[in-house]
Amino acid sequence: MAREIGWERNVDPVGIWEHRGKVALVGRGHSTTDRRWDGVSMDKTLGAYAMVAAQAAMEDAGISPDEVDGVITSAGGQPGHRSFGEQWAPRPYFDPPYDTEDGLTFVTAEWLSRQLGLRNVKYLNSHGETFWNLMGLAFQAVGDGRCEVCLVPYPNGNLEGRYHQAEGLSAPGAAQWSSPWGWGLSGQGFVFDQYCRKYGSNHDRMAPFVVQERKNGLLWPHSYYALHEPEPFTEEDYVNGRWIAKGLSIFDCDRPVQAAACYVVTTAERARDMRQKPVYVLDHTEGMFQPRSLVQTLEESEEWSDILAKRAYAGSGLRPGDIDLFSPYDGFAINAQYFLEAFGWRGVKRGEAHDFYAGDISLHGPNPLNSGGGNMGTGRMRTAFVTDPMEQLQGRAGDRQVKVDANVAVTIGVLPGNACTLVFSTSPD
Amino acid sequence: MPRPIPIPDDLSRPFWDGCNERRLLVQYCTYCDRKQFPPEPDCRECGWHFHLTWIQTTGRGVIIGSSVTYDSRIVAWHDQQPYLNAVISLEEDPVIHFHSNLPGVPVHDVPVGAAVIVDFIEVTPGQLIPEWKLA
Ligand SMILES: [Zn+2]
């Protein structure tokens, strides 16, 4: 288990990361993005997509499979190391390498290493959790010398049908405290309602943020929307979105997809000989929190995101004014504001996020928030949150390239109760 | 319309038994002088179970916020949509929360900040659950 190696930087004071500037991102690769896997197409499994992404990432970095000595992944793309497939679709299996769930809706480091014929691997770890957490784990492992040239695939799958649907009338375990009152995503709507009451805002004021994210995401060829729903998305579309739980609309929820990305992480020293300009990792910090009682409140969302922001500033040695690009997780979109305000990016204080959204947050303006489009602009790939800062700092983001001078980028996800902050720079210092 | 029925376990049984006697109980650490809900194996403050007991609350609270569910993940609730979800904060210890559907309150007109008092409704013969009504 990842946690057992004690890699997380989650105890204050964290201090400057011991590997600050000594670890680098040097390659990225993506599969195409589908809405769902049909359960039969062997060239569209999560395993097949992880292989495509890994090969593209190695090609991008200019390395051969023989140079790879580590693979670190979050096998199912989800916390708890679970496969969606096991939950959703018990099936007769196929011929090798698809004779178990591994490779179909779940891709372990072991499976990928074998399929790619990686002969010199000395470190495999399939226990990364959320995407940010996975990257943090990989940065720490390379910094610690567990491996030197590491593939970091992030597979994330989606099958037919709806998920998270609880059937029946029995409410055991944690459900005994919520299901009798039909509580669920209402938790998202409730906190947003508290926010709007406290600061005098309303849901419509989210529109410019989500619309800008979709614009950014449409400029990224791998995104779900660029591939499958390229029509423009307007503020009118957003404010007419149906409610899931009031305060949370369908357009605040990220579209589940079937896709994989892969990164090459290495030491700053090895990075010098590789094909791309290195993006240096200045820090990773983590945090996990429990509500005091039955529900997470606004007060807790603010308290926890404040702790995470302070920790990231302490761990990286940066101040808010040092951050050129800021990418807070947005799936659900109504959570991004807690991170934006906690980090105080561009001077945004508590309660001011929606005013900030109403200003110029475009790619060409001074405040390009979530320049990669986030999940609202790309679907639930999550990987835009690392690929975009990486490409921006390398100056190869193409149509998405921001106009501000981009040297330092920060991303945080997933939610205030469980998050990891990653800090990237064009310079190791 | 049937709603999901809580299944008591060793940890939660005193709470649900209390509901059946129309008493709203929460865990209480006698060492830390601290209430805790939902119940946990240990006190979160001192980390021990030795001093954990159950205490009856006043059953008075305040509505601190709400949402309205239109597309529930709980299938049994689908034909009640849209339905109200309010959060109640306990008067004597606002950190302690309870859920409520506030029966009889219009879903789009929730008096946030209003005082409420606990009531109990039957979800299945032999099991009451806490609900709340305007005080
Ligand atoms: Zn105690």
XYZ file of C-alpha atoms and ligand atoms in Angstrom:
565
model
C 0.000 0.000 0.000
C 1.245 3.451 -0.888
C 0.499 4.816 2.558
C 2.730 2.244 4.193
C 5.875 3.695 2.677
C 5.025 6.941 4.513
C 5.620 9.137 1.515
C 2.988 11.795 2.117
C 3.902 15.292 3.255
C 0.925 15.927 5.469
C 2.249 16.832 8.919
C 2.851 20.506 9.693
C 5.320 22.063 9.613
C 6.232 20.285 6.379
C 9.342 22.330 5.587
C 10.771 22.779 2.110
C 10.648 19.523 0.144
C 13.968 17.702 0.386
C 13.843 16.947 -3.354
C 12.788 20.437 -4.446
C 13.876 20.941 -8.067
C 15.553 17.523 -8.227
C 12.654 15.674 -9.854
C 11.240 16.504 -13.285
C 8.357 15.751 -15.618
C 9.796 15.002 -19.040
C 7.120 13.283 -21.092
C 3.385 12.899 -21.440
C 1.165 10.753 -23.591
C -2.587 10.353 -23.982
C -4.932 7.795 -25.441
C -8.014 8.957 -27.229
C -11.020 9.654 -24.990
C -14.247 7.678 -25.204
C -17.443 8.183 -23.279
C -17.620 4.498 -22.262
C -16.062 1.115 -22.900
C -18.508 -1.260 -24.595
C -17.178 -4.320 -22.776
C -16.075 -6.113 -25.947
C -13.672 -3.948 -27.996
C -10.222 -5.180 -27.017
C -8.487 -2.227 -28.651
C -10.427 0.167 -26.402
C -9.876 -1.386 -22.986
C -8.299 0.670 -20.248
C -5.225 -1.542 -20.581
C -4.966 -0.906 -24.312
C -5.314 2.838 -23.660
C -2.704 2.778 -20.896
C -0.287 1.116 -23.343
C -0.981 3.736 -26.025
C -0.442 6.503 -23.469
C 2.745 4.932 -22.091
C 4.251 4.472 -25.537
C 3.382 8.066 -26.443
C 4.923 9.323 -23.198
C 8.183 7.434 -23.800
C 8.264 8.738 -27.373
C 7.649 12.265 -26.077
C 10.534 11.999 -23.608
C 12.739 10.341 -26.214
C 13.430 7.228 -24.162
C 13.312 3.512 -24.908
C 11.410 0.953 -22.789
C 14.755 -0.393 -21.594
C 15.489 2.886 -19.830
C 12.368 2.608 -17.676
C 13.071 1.257 -14.190
C 9.794 2.072 -12.407
C 6.043 2.073 -12.988
C 3.755 3.785 -10.497
C 0.028 3.915 -11.098
C -3.393 4.291 -9.627
C -4.711 1.109 -11.139
C -8.401 1.918 -11.217
C -8.060 5.671 -11.231
C -10.017 5.756 -7.983
C -9.406 5.825 -4.244
C -9.514 2.435 -2.580
C -7.815 0.676 -5.497
C -11.128 -0.562 -6.797
C -12.050 -1.510 -10.301
C -15.268 -0.146 -11.701
C -15.593 -3.355 -13.638
C -15.869 -5.525 -10.556
C -18.641 -3.329 -9.240
C -20.555 -2.993 -12.452
C -20.120 -5.830 -14.855
C -19.245 -9.341 -13.723
C -18.271 -11.044 -16.931
C -16.727 -14.150 -18.376
C -13.145 -13.119 -19.088
C -11.268 -13.238 -22.362
C -8.026 -14.693 -23.669
C -4.763 -13.420 -22.136
C -3.824 -10.711 -21.390
C -7.492 -10.067 -20.595
C -8.129 -13.201 -18.550
C -8.753 -11.182 -15.377
C -10.133 -7.692 -14.650
C -6.531 -6.421 -14.779
C -6.153 -4.736 -18.150
C -9.870 -4.259 -18.726
C -11.144 -1.689 -16.224
C -8.138 -1.755 -13.933
C -4.483 -1.574 -14.987
C -1.809 -2.535 -12.507
C 1.846 -1.563 -12.868
C 2.580 -5.293 -13.119
C 0.205 -5.784 -16.073
C 1.463 -2.745 -17.941
C 5.099 -3.572 -17.314
C 4.594 -7.072 -18.715
C 2.666 -5.901 -21.776
C 5.210 -3.215 -22.587
C 8.093 -5.664 -22.148
C 9.890 -3.449 -19.661
C 12.996 -5.499 -18.868
C 14.761 -3.260 -16.385
C 11.992 -2.365 -13.961
C 12.980 -2.461 -10.296
C 10.050 -0.630 -8.692
C 6.335 -1.261 -9.254
C 3.569 0.381 -7.252
C -0.112 0.209 -8.204
C -1.420 1.902 -5.071
C -1.582 5.522 -6.074
C -5.005 6.910 -5.282
C -6.430 10.146 -6.682
C -4.611 11.606 -9.680
C -2.793 14.345 -7.698
C -1.937 11.905 -4.975
C -0.534 9.509 -7.575
C 1.727 12.195 -9.015
C 2.888 13.129 -5.496
C 3.718 9.497 -4.792
C 5.706 9.215 -8.020
C 7.638 12.441 -7.379
C 8.540 11.255 -3.893
C 9.555 7.780 -5.112
C 11.877 9.207 -7.773
C 13.271 11.755 -5.320
C 13.917 8.991 -2.815
C 15.748 6.941 -5.458
C 13.304 4.029 -5.602
C 13.531 4.383 -9.376
C 15.097 6.855 -11.758
C 13.042 6.768 -14.967
C 9.454 6.202 -13.992
C 6.299 5.716 -16.049
C 3.224 7.094 -14.302
C 0.051 5.965 -16.071
C -3.365 7.192 -14.956
C -6.145 4.997 -16.359
C -9.706 6.128 -15.731
C -12.629 4.097 -17.025
C -16.341 4.214 -17.581
C -18.761 1.457 -18.539
C -22.367 1.381 -19.734
C -25.127 2.421 -17.368
C -25.401 4.665 -14.311
C -23.233 4.088 -11.293
C -23.451 4.905 -7.579
C -27.140 3.980 -7.744
C -28.169 2.429 -4.410
C -31.040 -0.038 -4.794
C -33.281 -1.511 -2.114
C -34.558 -0.365 1.249
C -31.743 -1.565 3.467
C -29.373 1.087 4.843
C -26.477 -0.582 6.674
C -23.118 0.887 7.667
C -22.537 4.511 6.725
C -25.815 4.569 4.751
C -27.841 4.259 7.986
C -26.952 7.891 8.741
C -27.881 9.299 5.304
C -30.134 7.126 3.128
C -33.235 7.277 5.384
C -33.322 11.031 4.584
C -32.230 10.629 0.948
C -28.978 12.505 1.579
C -26.270 12.225 -1.094
C -25.116 14.857 -3.570
C -27.255 17.211 -1.510
C -24.033 17.537 0.501
C -22.521 19.433 -2.431
C -25.585 21.627 -2.849
C -25.769 22.295 0.895
C -22.205 23.649 1.175
C -22.655 25.771 -1.935
C -25.889 27.122 -0.447
C -24.003 28.020 2.743
C -21.345 29.772 0.639
C -23.895 31.805 -1.289
C -25.709 32.819 1.899
C -22.501 33.835 3.628
C -21.093 35.873 0.756
C -24.232 36.994 -1.068
C -23.751 35.074 -4.301
C -25.807 32.690 -6.400
C -25.336 29.712 -8.693
C -25.639 31.692 -11.943
C -22.387 33.454 -11.042
C -20.511 30.177 -11.643
C -21.328 30.440 -15.364
C -18.308 32.431 -16.615
C -15.918 29.962 -14.972
C -17.477 26.824 -16.416
C -17.947 28.424 -19.854
C -14.293 29.501 -19.940
C -13.199 26.016 -18.915
C -15.168 24.488 -21.792
C -13.536 26.949 -24.222
C -10.097 25.950 -22.963
C -10.904 22.259 -23.060
C -12.147 22.470 -26.636
C -8.654 23.625 -27.622
C -7.158 20.394 -26.355
C -7.385 17.681 -29.020
C -7.544 14.785 -26.506
C -10.424 16.195 -24.510
C -13.776 14.470 -24.390
C -15.515 17.627 -25.592
C -13.135 18.334 -28.479
C -13.670 14.774 -29.682
C -17.363 14.255 -29.003
C -19.226 17.492 -28.214
C -17.389 20.297 -29.994
C -20.390 22.673 -30.027
C -19.860 25.906 -28.092
C -21.212 25.946 -24.527
C -22.741 29.236 -23.388
C -23.644 30.927 -20.103
C -27.263 30.454 -21.092
C -26.666 26.697 -21.412
C -25.076 26.693 -17.975
C -27.797 28.565 -16.108
C -30.432 26.322 -17.695
C -28.712 23.136 -16.527
C -31.015 20.804 -14.624
C -30.469 20.491 -10.886
C -28.983 17.337 -9.444
C -29.282 18.703 -5.918
C -30.000 22.418 -5.774
C -26.693 24.242 -5.705
C -25.220 21.480 -7.874
C -26.376 21.314 -11.493
C -25.624 18.801 -14.215
C -23.045 21.259 -15.595
C -21.114 21.228 -12.315
C -20.627 17.474 -12.646
C -17.789 16.087 -14.711
C -18.626 13.724 -17.555
C -17.226 10.243 -16.827
C -14.961 9.007 -19.631
C -12.754 6.119 -20.688
C -9.180 7.321 -21.223
C -5.617 6.973 -20.043
C -2.653 9.300 -19.822
C 0.920 8.548 -18.875
C 3.831 10.675 -17.691
C 7.575 10.138 -17.540
C 9.048 11.305 -14.249
C 12.788 11.311 -13.707
C 15.586 13.011 -11.838
C 16.605 16.537 -12.810
C 19.964 15.102 -13.761
C 18.612 12.477 -16.179
C 16.090 14.979 -17.502
C 18.861 17.044 -19.070
C 19.527 14.348 -21.682
C 15.914 13.845 -22.666
C 13.983 15.268 -25.574
C 11.746 17.823 -23.864
C 12.549 20.815 -21.748
C 12.205 19.519 -18.151
C 9.418 20.754 -15.926
C 10.820 20.732 -12.393
C 8.805 19.624 -9.407
C 9.190 22.039 -6.516
C 6.862 20.339 -4.083
C 4.021 18.010 -3.269
C 1.930 18.160 -0.076
C -1.114 16.191 0.993
C -3.986 16.389 3.448
C -7.017 14.381 4.486
C -9.761 15.558 6.833
C -12.896 14.240 8.517
C -16.056 16.254 9.128
C -16.675 16.803 12.854
C -20.175 15.399 12.592
C -22.562 14.093 9.983
C -21.901 16.469 7.079
C -19.076 18.552 5.709
C -19.842 22.233 6.236
C -18.646 25.417 4.527
C -16.652 26.208 7.651
C -14.794 22.903 7.302
C -14.282 23.293 3.523
C -12.672 26.677 4.197
C -10.662 25.500 7.193
C -9.278 22.458 5.370
C -8.446 24.309 2.150
C -6.676 26.975 4.244
C -4.536 24.277 5.875
C -3.739 22.791 2.447
C -2.763 26.171 0.993
C -0.549 27.116 3.944
C 1.098 23.703 3.753
C 1.785 24.077 0.027
C 3.301 27.533 0.489
C 5.459 26.259 3.353
C 6.516 23.186 1.385
C 7.408 25.030 -1.802
C 8.729 28.281 -0.336
C 6.468 30.210 -2.714
C 4.109 33.112 -2.096
C 0.802 33.723 -3.872
C 2.370 36.277 -6.226
C 4.871 33.685 -7.469
C 2.177 31.508 -9.047
C 1.645 32.203 -12.753
C -0.884 29.441 -13.408
C -3.358 28.053 -10.916
C -5.476 24.960 -11.590
C -7.859 23.930 -8.813
C -9.880 20.739 -9.333
C -13.373 21.365 -10.591
C -15.210 18.056 -10.537
C -17.523 19.209 -8.937
C -17.122 22.715 -10.359
C -18.601 24.308 -7.243
C -15.557 23.202 -5.215
C -12.907 25.123 -7.182
C -13.673 28.356 -5.314
C -12.550 26.971 -1.934
C -9.073 26.288 -3.291
C -8.843 29.525 -5.282
C -9.711 31.594 -2.217
C -7.516 29.571 0.155
C -4.458 30.013 -2.069
C -5.290 33.679 -2.568
C -4.213 33.447 -6.189
C -4.291 36.901 -7.809
C -5.324 38.266 -4.420
C -8.704 36.519 -4.364
C -10.018 36.445 -0.791
C -12.781 34.428 0.850
C -16.084 35.124 -0.837
C -14.523 36.761 -3.904
C -14.202 33.810 -6.279
C -17.398 34.546 -8.176
C -16.372 38.191 -8.654
C -13.067 36.894 -10.002
C -14.901 34.571 -12.411
C -16.760 37.603 -13.756
C -13.474 39.263 -14.721
C -11.033 38.230 -17.448
C -10.045 34.603 -16.804
C -9.424 33.901 -20.486
C -6.260 32.297 -21.820
C -5.208 35.615 -23.301
C -5.818 37.698 -20.202
C -3.860 38.208 -17.002
C -5.660 35.508 -14.967
C -5.842 32.272 -16.974
C -7.527 30.068 -14.352
C -7.589 26.365 -15.267
C -5.943 27.012 -18.614
C -6.244 23.289 -19.382
C -10.006 23.416 -19.113
C -10.258 21.228 -16.019
C -12.778 18.415 -15.958
C -15.590 20.724 -17.052
C -13.681 21.374 -20.257
C -12.176 17.950 -20.888
C -14.387 15.374 -19.144
C -13.315 13.301 -16.169
C -9.838 12.704 -17.564
C -8.326 14.664 -14.668
C -5.016 14.597 -16.510
C -5.441 18.080 -17.994
C -4.424 19.244 -14.516
C -0.861 18.027 -15.092
C -0.549 17.914 -18.873
C -1.632 21.523 -19.250
C 0.747 23.089 -16.679
C 3.495 20.941 -18.150
C 2.849 22.087 -21.728
C 2.353 25.706 -20.656
C 5.689 25.765 -18.836
C 7.376 24.125 -21.823
C 5.792 26.674 -24.165
C 4.141 23.969 -26.269
C 0.483 24.345 -25.306
C -0.389 25.464 -28.845
C -3.729 27.243 -29.069
C -4.025 27.049 -25.296
C -0.700 28.792 -24.666
C -1.327 31.574 -22.167
C -0.097 35.098 -22.792
C 1.311 35.634 -19.301
C 4.888 34.569 -18.719
C 4.364 31.071 -17.326
C 7.149 29.872 -15.028
C 5.399 28.514 -11.967
C 2.220 26.428 -11.978
C 0.213 25.005 -9.085
C -2.563 22.432 -9.214
C -4.620 20.945 -6.384
C -7.186 18.143 -6.213
C -9.424 16.451 -5.530
C -11.663 17.903 -2.833
C -11.034 19.981 0.307
C -11.392 16.844 2.447
C -8.757 14.872 0.530
C -6.255 16.751 -1.585
C -2.710 16.961 -2.824
C -0.996 20.090 -4.142
C 1.626 19.882 -6.891
C 4.024 22.727 -7.692
C 5.862 22.926 -11.024
C 8.486 25.319 -12.356
C 10.578 25.981 -15.426
C 13.530 26.363 -13.074
C 14.849 23.931 -10.448
C 15.672 26.790 -8.069
C -43.701 5.600 -0.115
C -41.172 3.376 1.722
C -37.807 4.914 2.527
C -34.488 3.185 3.263
C -34.447 1.572 6.707
C -31.418 1.942 8.969
C -29.784 -1.358 9.899
C -28.428 -1.022 13.448
C -25.005 -2.463 14.210
C -23.169 -2.903 17.504
C -21.953 0.671 17.446
C -25.230 2.312 16.446
C -27.792 0.130 18.246
C -28.066 2.392 21.339
C -28.924 5.317 19.053
C -31.648 3.475 17.166
C -33.026 1.916 20.372
C -33.151 5.449 21.784
C -35.170 6.613 18.772
C -37.674 3.841 19.455
C -38.095 5.352 22.954
C -38.391 8.821 21.362
C -35.094 9.888 22.869
C -32.370 11.496 20.737
C -29.027 10.171 21.950
C -25.475 11.038 20.929
C -22.160 9.603 22.072
C -20.507 11.431 24.954
C -16.922 11.211 26.227
C -16.987 11.744 29.975
C -13.254 12.461 30.008
C -13.293 15.112 27.256
C -16.796 16.438 28.027
C -17.457 16.131 24.340
C -20.387 14.935 22.244
C -19.871 12.860 19.108
C -22.258 11.911 16.312
C -22.419 9.680 14.304
C -20.962 7.188 16.794
C -17.384 6.004 16.418
C -15.442 3.230 18.145
C -13.244 5.776 19.961
C -13.481 9.385 21.100
C -11.865 11.484 18.399
C -10.350 13.822 20.960
C -8.666 11.470 23.457
C -8.605 8.438 21.158
C -10.021 6.081 23.819
C -13.275 4.144 24.056
C -13.225 3.761 27.845
C -15.017 7.023 28.547
C -17.564 6.844 25.733
C -21.163 6.655 26.783
C -24.514 7.870 25.441
C -26.290 11.034 26.496
C -29.766 12.328 25.731
C -29.927 15.650 23.921
C -32.558 18.334 24.338
C -33.860 17.575 20.849
C -33.787 21.270 19.992
C -31.897 22.505 16.956
C -31.500 25.099 14.225
C -31.700 24.737 10.429
C -28.242 25.675 9.121
C -28.800 25.093 5.407
C -30.452 22.955 2.792
C -30.550 21.537 -0.693
C -33.290 20.086 -2.856
C -32.587 16.727 -4.459
C -33.770 16.254 -8.047
C -31.711 13.237 -9.104
C -30.955 11.017 -6.143
C -28.454 8.182 -6.149
C -30.844 6.389 -3.801
C -33.390 4.668 -6.004
C -36.019 4.396 -3.237
C -36.224 8.203 -3.171
C -36.760 8.688 -6.922
C -40.544 9.019 -6.782
C -40.309 11.673 -4.018
C -38.268 14.045 -6.227
C -37.741 16.901 -5.846
C -37.393 16.530 -2.091
C -35.932 18.694 0.639
C -32.666 17.945 2.442
C -31.979 20.168 5.430
C -29.123 20.073 7.919
C -29.953 20.587 11.583
C -27.412 21.794 14.094
C -27.990 20.782 17.718
C -28.829 23.746 19.939
C -26.615 22.771 22.879
C -23.689 21.779 20.627
C -23.854 23.280 17.113
C -21.035 21.040 15.877
C -23.436 18.071 16.025
C -25.590 17.679 12.892
C -28.651 15.721 11.859
C -30.427 15.259 8.561
C -34.032 16.252 8.031
C -36.552 16.362 5.224
C -38.600 18.919 7.235
C -41.991 17.340 6.498
C -44.577 19.952 5.577
C -42.055 22.702 4.760
C -42.202 23.888 1.111
C -39.065 22.578 -0.612
C -38.114 25.960 -2.049
C -38.887 28.014 1.035
C -36.703 26.714 3.847
C -36.410 29.088 6.814
C -32.660 28.786 7.352
C -31.835 29.847 10.899
C -35.235 28.788 12.253
C -35.519 26.735 15.427
C -36.672 23.139 15.110
C -37.558 20.366 17.493
C -37.031 16.665 17.066
C -39.881 14.349 16.216
C -39.813 10.656 15.377
C -41.348 8.909 12.402
C -41.762 5.226 11.688
C -39.804 3.882 8.678
C -40.839 0.284 9.272
C -42.828 -1.346 12.051
C -40.554 -1.282 15.084
C -38.116 1.393 13.909
C -38.453 5.109 14.475
C -35.991 7.629 13.014
C -35.483 11.251 14.024
C -37.197 13.927 11.978
C -37.501 17.595 12.760
C -40.314 20.135 12.744
C -40.414 23.889 13.156
C -40.459 24.772 16.860
Zn -12.449 11.739 24.852
